[in-house]
JSON list of C-alpha atoms in Angstrom, two decimals:
[
{"chain": "S", "resi": 1, "resn": "MET", "atom": "CA", "xyz": [-6.50, 69.13, -80.67]},
{"chain": "S", "resi": 2, "resn": "THR", "atom": "CA", "xyz": [-9.74, 67.35, -79.79]},
{"chain": "S", "resi": 3, "resn": "GLU", "atom": "CA", "xyz": [-10.47, 68.50, -76.25]},
{"chain": "S", "resi": 4, "resn": "LEU", "atom": "CA", "xyz": [-14.11, 68.43, -75.25]},
{"chain": "S", "resi": 5, "resn": "TYR", "atom": "CA", "xyz": [-15.55, 71.23, -73.22]},
{"chain": "S", "resi": 6, "resn": "ARG", "atom": "CA", "xyz": [-16.89, 70.28, -69.80]},
{"chain": "S", "resi": 7, "resn": "PHE", "atom": "CA", "xyz": [-19.69, 72.12, -68.00]},
{"chain": "S", "resi": 8, "resn": "ASP", "atom": "CA", "xyz": [-20.04, 70.27, -64.67]},
{"chain": "S", "resi": 9, "resn": "LYS", "atom": "CA", "xyz": [-19.36, 73.33, -62.48]},
{"chain": "S", "resi": 10, "resn": "SER", "atom": "CA", "xyz": [-21.48, 75.61, -64.67]},
{"chain": "S", "resi": 11, "resn": "GLN", "atom": "CA", "xyz": [-24.34, 73.12, -64.42]},
{"chain": "S", "resi": 12, "resn": "ALA", "atom": "CA", "xyz": [-23.97, 72.94, -60.62]},
{"chain": "S", "resi": 13, "resn": "LEU", "atom": "CA", "xyz": [-24.00, 76.75, -60.33]},
{"chain": "S", "resi": 14, "resn": "TYR", "atom": "CA", "xyz": [-27.00, 76.96, -62.65]},
{"chain": "S", "resi": 15, "resn": "ASP", "atom": "CA", "xyz": [-28.86, 74.36, -60.56]},
{"chain": "S", "resi": 16, "resn": "ARG", "atom": "CA", "xyz": [-28.03, 76.35, -57.42]},
{"chain": "S", "resi": 17, "resn": "ALA", "atom": "CA", "xyz": [-29.08, 79.63, -59.04]},
{"chain": "S", "resi": 18, "resn": "GLN", "atom": "CA", "xyz": [-32.46, 78.22, -60.03]},
{"chain": "S", "resi": 19, "resn": "GLN", "atom": "CA", "xyz": [-33.26, 77.98, -56.32]},
{"chain": "S", "resi": 20, "resn": "MET", "atom": "CA", "xyz": [-32.54, 81.70, -55.78]},
{"chain": "S", "resi": 21, "resn": "VAL", "atom": "CA", "xyz": [-32.69, 83.67, -59.04]},
{"chain": "S", "resi": 22, "resn": "ALA", "atom": "CA", "xyz": [-35.79, 83.85, -61.24]},
{"chain": "S", "resi": 23, "resn": "GLY", "atom": "CA", "xyz": [-35.16, 81.49, -64.13]},
{"chain": "S", "resi": 24, "resn": "GLY", "atom": "CA", "xyz": [-31.70, 80.74, -62.75]},
{"chain": "S", "resi": 25, "resn": "ILE", "atom": "CA", "xyz": [-30.14, 83.59, -64.73]},
{"chain": "S", "resi": 26, "resn": "SER", "atom": "CA", "xyz": [-29.82, 87.35, -64.35]},
{"chain": "S", "resi": 27, "resn": "SER", "atom": "CA", "xyz": [-30.42, 88.15, -68.03]},
{"chain": "S", "resi": 28, "resn": "GLN", "atom": "CA", "xyz": [-32.69, 86.45, -70.57]},
{"chain": "S", "resi": 29, "resn": "ILE", "atom": "CA", "xyz": [-29.99, 86.48, -73.27]},
{"chain": "S", "resi": 30, "resn": "ARG", "atom": "CA", "xyz": [-28.04, 83.98, -71.16]},
{"chain": "S", "resi": 31, "resn": "ARG", "atom": "CA", "xyz": [-30.80, 81.41, -71.68]},
{"chain": "S", "resi": 32, "resn": "ALA", "atom": "CA", "xyz": [-29.41, 80.97, -75.22]},
{"chain": "S", "resi": 33, "resn": "GLU", "atom": "CA", "xyz": [-26.09, 79.65, -73.89]},
{"chain": "S", "resi": 34, "resn": "LEU", "atom": "CA", "xyz": [-25.98, 75.92, -74.46]},
{"chain": "S", "resi": 35, "resn": "PRO", "atom": "CA", "xyz": [-25.80, 73.38, -73.02]},
{"chain": "S", "resi": 36, "resn": "VAL", "atom": "CA", "xyz": [-26.15, 75.49, -69.85]},
{"chain": "S", "resi": 37, "resn": "PRO", "atom": "CA", "xyz": [-25.74, 79.19, -69.06]},
{"chain": "S", "resi": 38, "resn": "LEU", "atom": "CA", "xyz": [-22.00, 79.75, -68.72]},
{"chain": "S", "resi": 39, "resn": "TRP", "atom": "CA", "xyz": [-20.46, 80.91, -65.45]},
{"chain": "S", "resi": 40, "resn": "PHE", "atom": "CA", "xyz": [-17.22, 82.85, -65.91]},
{"chain": "S", "resi": 41, "resn": "GLU", "atom": "CA", "xyz": [-14.52, 83.36, -63.32]},
{"chain": "S", "resi": 42, "resn": "ARG", "atom": "CA", "xyz": [-11.94, 85.50, -65.10]},
{"chain": "S", "resi": 43, "resn": "ALA", "atom": "CA", "xyz": [-11.05, 87.30, -68.30]},
{"chain": "S", "resi": 44, "resn": "LYS", "atom": "CA", "xyz": [-7.93, 88.93, -69.74]},
{"chain": "S", "resi": 45, "resn": "ASN", "atom": "CA", "xyz": [-7.64, 90.96, -72.92]},
{"chain": "S", "resi": 46, "resn": "GLY", "atom": "CA", "xyz": [-9.93, 89.21, -75.43]},
{"chain": "S", "resi": 47, "resn": "LEU", "atom": "CA", "xyz": [-10.18, 85.87, -73.63]},
{"chain": "S", "resi": 48, "resn": "MET", "atom": "CA", "xyz": [-12.55, 84.56, -70.95]},
{"chain": "S", "resi": 49, "resn": "TRP", "atom": "CA", "xyz": [-12.46, 81.40, -68.82]},
{"chain": "S", "resi": 50, "resn": "ASP", "atom": "CA", "xyz": [-15.48, 79.73, -67.30]},
{"chain": "S", "resi": 51, "resn": "VAL", "atom": "CA", "xyz": [-15.59, 77.95, -63.94]},
{"chain": "S", "resi": 52, "resn": "ASP", "atom": "CA", "xyz": [-14.90, 74.67, -65.72]},
{"chain": "S", "resi": 53, "resn": "GLY", "atom": "CA", "xyz": [-11.63, 75.98, -67.20]},
{"chain": "S", "resi": 54, "resn": "ASN", "atom": "CA", "xyz": [-12.93, 76.31, -70.76]},
{"chain": "S", "resi": 55, "resn": "GLU", "atom": "CA", "xyz": [-11.40, 79.19, -72.72]},
{"chain": "S", "resi": 56, "resn": "TYR", "atom": "CA", "xyz": [-13.43, 81.49, -74.99]},
{"chain": "S", "resi": 57, "resn": "VAL", "atom": "CA", "xyz": [-12.74, 84.44, -77.27]},
{"chain": "S", "resi": 58, "resn": "ASP", "atom": "CA", "xyz": [-14.94, 87.37, -76.23]},
{"chain": "S", "resi": 59, "resn": "TYR", "atom": "CA", "xyz": [-16.00, 88.72, -79.60]},
{"chain": "S", "resi": 60, "resn": "VAL", "atom": "CA", "xyz": [-18.47, 91.20, -78.06]},
{"chain": "S", "resi": 61, "resn": "MET", "atom": "CA", "xyz": [-16.11, 92.48, -75.34]},
{"chain": "S", "resi": 62, "resn": "GLY", "atom": "CA", "xyz": [-18.65, 92.57, -72.54]},
{"chain": "S", "resi": 63, "resn": "MET", "atom": "CA", "xyz": [-21.42, 93.73, -74.93]},
{"chain": "S", "resi": 64, "resn": "GLY", "atom": "CA", "xyz": [-19.39, 96.77, -75.93]},
{"chain": "S", "resi": 65, "resn": "PRO", "atom": "CA", "xyz": [-17.81, 98.65, -73.02]},
{"chain": "S", "resi": 66, "resn": "ASN", "atom": "CA", "xyz": [-14.52, 96.71, -72.91]},
{"chain": "S", "resi": 67, "resn": "ILE", "atom": "CA", "xyz": [-12.88, 98.54, -75.79]},
{"chain": "S", "resi": 68, "resn": "PHE", "atom": "CA", "xyz": [-9.42, 97.85, -74.33]},
{"chain": "S", "resi": 69, "resn": "GLY", "atom": "CA", "xyz": [-10.22, 94.22, -73.55]},
{"chain": "S", "resi": 70, "resn": "HIS", "atom": "CA", "xyz": [-10.67, 92.64, -70.14]},
{"chain": "S", "resi": 71, "resn": "ALA", "atom": "CA", "xyz": [-8.38, 93.80, -67.32]},
{"chain": "S", "resi": 72, "resn": "PRO", "atom": "CA", "xyz": [-5.87, 95.70, -69.48]},
{"chain": "S", "resi": 73, "resn": "ASP", "atom": "CA", "xyz": [-2.67, 96.20, -67.49]},
{"chain": "S", "resi": 74, "resn": "PHE", "atom": "CA", "xyz": [-2.53, 99.98, -67.93]},
{"chain": "S", "resi": 75, "resn": "ILE", "atom": "CA", "xyz": [-6.04, 100.39, -66.46]},
{"chain": "S", "resi": 76, "resn": "VAL", "atom": "CA", "xyz": [-5.55, 97.83, -63.68]},
{"chain": "S", "resi": 77, "resn": "ASP", "atom": "CA", "xyz": [-2.28, 99.54, -62.69]},
{"chain": "S", "resi": 78, "resn": "ALA", "atom": "CA", "xyz": [-3.85, 103.03, -62.70]},
{"chain": "S", "resi": 79, "resn": "VAL", "atom": "CA", "xyz": [-6.84, 101.90, -60.62]},
{"chain": "S", "resi": 80, "resn": "ALA", "atom": "CA", "xyz": [-4.60, 100.07, -58.12]},
{"chain": "S", "resi": 81, "resn": "ARG", "atom": "CA", "xyz": [-2.36, 103.14, -57.79]},
{"chain": "S", "resi": 82, "resn": "ASP", "atom": "CA", "xyz": [-5.30, 105.47, -57.15]},
{"chain": "S", "resi": 83, "resn": "MET", "atom": "CA", "xyz": [-7.06, 103.04, -54.78]},
{"chain": "S", "resi": 84, "resn": "ARG", "atom": "CA", "xyz": [-4.04, 103.16, -52.46]},
{"chain": "S", "resi": 85, "resn": "ASP", "atom": "CA", "xyz": [-4.84, 106.85, -51.89]},
{"chain": "S", "resi": 86, "resn": "GLY", "atom": "CA", "xyz": [-8.41, 106.07, -50.85]},
{"chain": "S", "resi": 87, "resn": "PHE", "atom": "CA", "xyz": [-11.75, 106.36, -52.59]},
{"chain": "S", "resi": 88, "resn": "VAL", "atom": "CA", "xyz": [-15.28, 107.71, -52.03]},
{"chain": "S", "resi": 89, "resn": "PHE", "atom": "CA", "xyz": [-14.15, 110.71, -50.02]},
{"chain": "S", "resi": 90, "resn": "ALA", "atom": "CA", "xyz": [-17.57, 112.37, -50.14]},
{"chain": "S", "resi": 91, "resn": "GLY", "atom": "CA", "xyz": [-15.63, 115.53, -50.89]},
{"chain": "S", "resi": 92, "resn": "GLN", "atom": "CA", "xyz": [-13.80, 117.24, -53.73]},
{"chain": "S", "resi": 93, "resn": "MET", "atom": "CA", "xyz": [-10.54, 116.09, -55.30]},
{"chain": "S", "resi": 94, "resn": "GLU", "atom": "CA", "xyz": [-8.18, 117.89, -57.65]},
{"chain": "S", "resi": 95, "resn": "LEU", "atom": "CA", "xyz": [-8.56, 114.94, -60.03]},
{"chain": "S", "resi": 96, "resn": "GLU", "atom": "CA", "xyz": [-12.16, 116.09, -60.67]},
{"chain": "S", "resi": 97, "resn": "LEU", "atom": "CA", "xyz": [-10.83, 119.36, -62.07]},
{"chain": "S", "resi": 98, "resn": "GLU", "atom": "CA", "xyz": [-8.30, 117.57, -64.26]},
{"chain": "S", "resi": 99, "resn": "VAL", "atom": "CA", "xyz": [-11.02, 115.30, -65.68]},
{"chain": "S", "resi": 100, "resn": "THR", "atom": "CA", "xyz": [-13.34, 118.29, -66.19]},
{"chain": "S", "resi": 101, "resn": "GLU", "atom": "CA", "xyz": [-10.62, 120.14, -68.12]},
{"chain": "S", "resi": 102, "resn": "MET", "atom": "CA", "xyz": [-10.21, 117.08, -70.34]},
{"chain": "S", "resi": 103, "resn": "VAL", "atom": "CA", "xyz": [-13.97, 116.89, -70.95]},
{"chain": "S", "resi": 104, "resn": "GLN", "atom": "CA", "xyz": [-14.24, 120.60, -71.72]},
{"chain": "S", "resi": 105, "resn": "SER", "atom": "CA", "xyz": [-11.30, 120.49, -74.13]},
{"chain": "S", "resi": 106, "resn": "SER", "atom": "CA", "xyz": [-12.79, 117.56, -76.05]},
{"chain": "S", "resi": 107, "resn": "VAL", "atom": "CA", "xyz": [-16.27, 118.95, -76.78]},
{"chain": "S", "resi": 108, "resn": "PRO", "atom": "CA", "xyz": [-17.26, 122.17, -78.56]},
{"chain": "S", "resi": 109, "resn": "LEU", "atom": "CA", "xyz": [-19.78, 123.21, -75.88]},
{"chain": "S", "resi": 110, "resn": "LYS", "atom": "CA", "xyz": [-18.07, 125.31, -73.22]},
{"chain": "S", "resi": 111, "resn": "GLY", "atom": "CA", "xyz": [-19.43, 125.95, -69.77]},
{"chain": "S", "resi": 112, "resn": "PRO", "atom": "CA", "xyz": [-19.94, 124.23, -66.45]},
{"chain": "S", "resi": 113, "resn": "VAL", "atom": "CA", "xyz": [-19.95, 120.44, -66.30]},
{"chain": "S", "resi": 114, "resn": "ARG", "atom": "CA", "xyz": [-22.33, 118.42, -64.12]},
{"chain": "S", "resi": 115, "resn": "TYR", "atom": "CA", "xyz": [-21.47, 114.88, -63.04]},
{"chain": "S", "resi": 116, "resn": "ALA", "atom": "CA", "xyz": [-23.93, 112.20, -62.01]},
{"chain": "S", "resi": 117, "resn": "SER", "atom": "CA", "xyz": [-23.88, 108.57, -60.99]},
{"chain": "S", "resi": 118, "resn": "SER", "atom": "CA", "xyz": [-26.26, 107.34, -63.69]},
{"chain": "S", "resi": 119, "resn": "GLY", "atom": "CA", "xyz": [-28.03, 108.27, -66.89]},
{"chain": "S", "resi": 120, "resn": "THR", "atom": "CA", "xyz": [-31.29, 108.51, -64.98]},
{"chain": "S", "resi": 121, "resn": "GLU", "atom": "CA", "xyz": [-29.81, 110.96, -62.51]},
{"chain": "S", "resi": 122, "resn": "ILE", "atom": "CA", "xyz": [-28.40, 113.26, -65.20]},
{"chain": "S", "resi": 123, "resn": "ASP", "atom": "CA", "xyz": [-31.70, 113.09, -67.14]},
{"chain": "S", "resi": 124, "resn": "GLN", "atom": "CA", "xyz": [-33.45, 114.37, -64.01]},
{"chain": "S", "resi": 125, "resn": "VAL", "atom": "CA", "xyz": [-30.94, 117.22, -63.77]},
{"chain": "S", "resi": 126, "resn": "ALA", "atom": "CA", "xyz": [-31.50, 118.09, -67.45]},
{"chain": "S", "resi": 127, "resn": "LEU", "atom": "CA", "xyz": [-35.28, 118.18, -66.94]},
{"chain": "S", "resi": 128, "resn": "ARG", "atom": "CA", "xyz": [-34.93, 120.44, -63.89]},
{"chain": "S", "resi": 129, "resn": "LEU", "atom": "CA", "xyz": [-32.66, 122.79, -65.83]},
{"chain": "S", "resi": 130, "resn": "ALA", "atom": "CA", "xyz": [-35.07, 122.88, -68.77]},
{"chain": "S", "resi": 131, "resn": "ARG", "atom": "CA", "xyz": [-38.03, 123.57, -66.48]},
{"chain": "S", "resi": 132, "resn": "GLY", "atom": "CA", "xyz": [-36.11, 126.33, -64.72]},
{"chain": "S", "resi": 133, "resn": "TYR", "atom": "CA", "xyz": [-34.92, 127.90, -67.95]},
{"chain": "S", "resi": 134, "resn": "THR", "atom": "CA", "xyz": [-38.32, 127.85, -69.67]},
{"chain": "S", "resi": 135, "resn": "GLY", "atom": "CA", "xyz": [-40.39, 128.56, -66.56]},
{"chain": "S", "resi": 136, "resn": "ARG", "atom": "CA", "xyz": [-42.70, 125.72, -67.55]},
{"chain": "S", "resi": 137, "resn": "PRO", "atom": "CA", "xyz": [-43.54, 123.34, -64.70]},
{"chain": "S", "resi": 138, "resn": "LYS", "atom": "CA", "xyz": [-44.33, 120.31, -66.90]},
{"chain": "S", "resi": 139, "resn": "TYR", "atom": "CA", "xyz": [-42.69, 118.32, -69.66]},
{"chain": "S", "resi": 140, "resn": "LEU", "atom": "CA", "xyz": [-43.88, 115.77, -72.20]},
{"chain": "S", "resi": 141, "resn": "LYS", "atom": "CA", "xyz": [-42.54, 112.21, -72.24]},
{"chain": "S", "resi": 142, "resn": "ILE", "atom": "CA", "xyz": [-42.88, 110.22, -75.46]},
{"chain": "S", "resi": 143, "resn": "GLU", "atom": "CA", "xyz": [-42.41, 106.46, -75.58]},
{"chain": "S", "resi": 144, "resn": "GLY", "atom": "CA", "xyz": [-42.15, 103.98, -78.42]}
]
């Protein structure tokens, strides 16, 4: 098989992006993609397809978080099922308790669980708890 990869659509999207996005890309690592930064439109399991129809094996699985591959059926089906019941209720759901029980049974530390939307948010909670527990109003941040 001697098919050549084409990048016409990726080039057009890159040209368009350079008018709106600094450097034409949203991450510096994408500058290494040659001949142009690739623009993907779908992925399934360990494969990805760009806007030009070229197929790739995703050896890094989304830089790590896709341990089950892209769009695994069992996750897609579970998300679709739960989305039919609604989402972002801004209130409590029994599912939270079920997840919390799973978390508590999988780690040796027992006690209340706190959820957050980001690592930054939970770091802020941890600092507040530490300040409250120690009675010290300040903390030291070390970088590098």
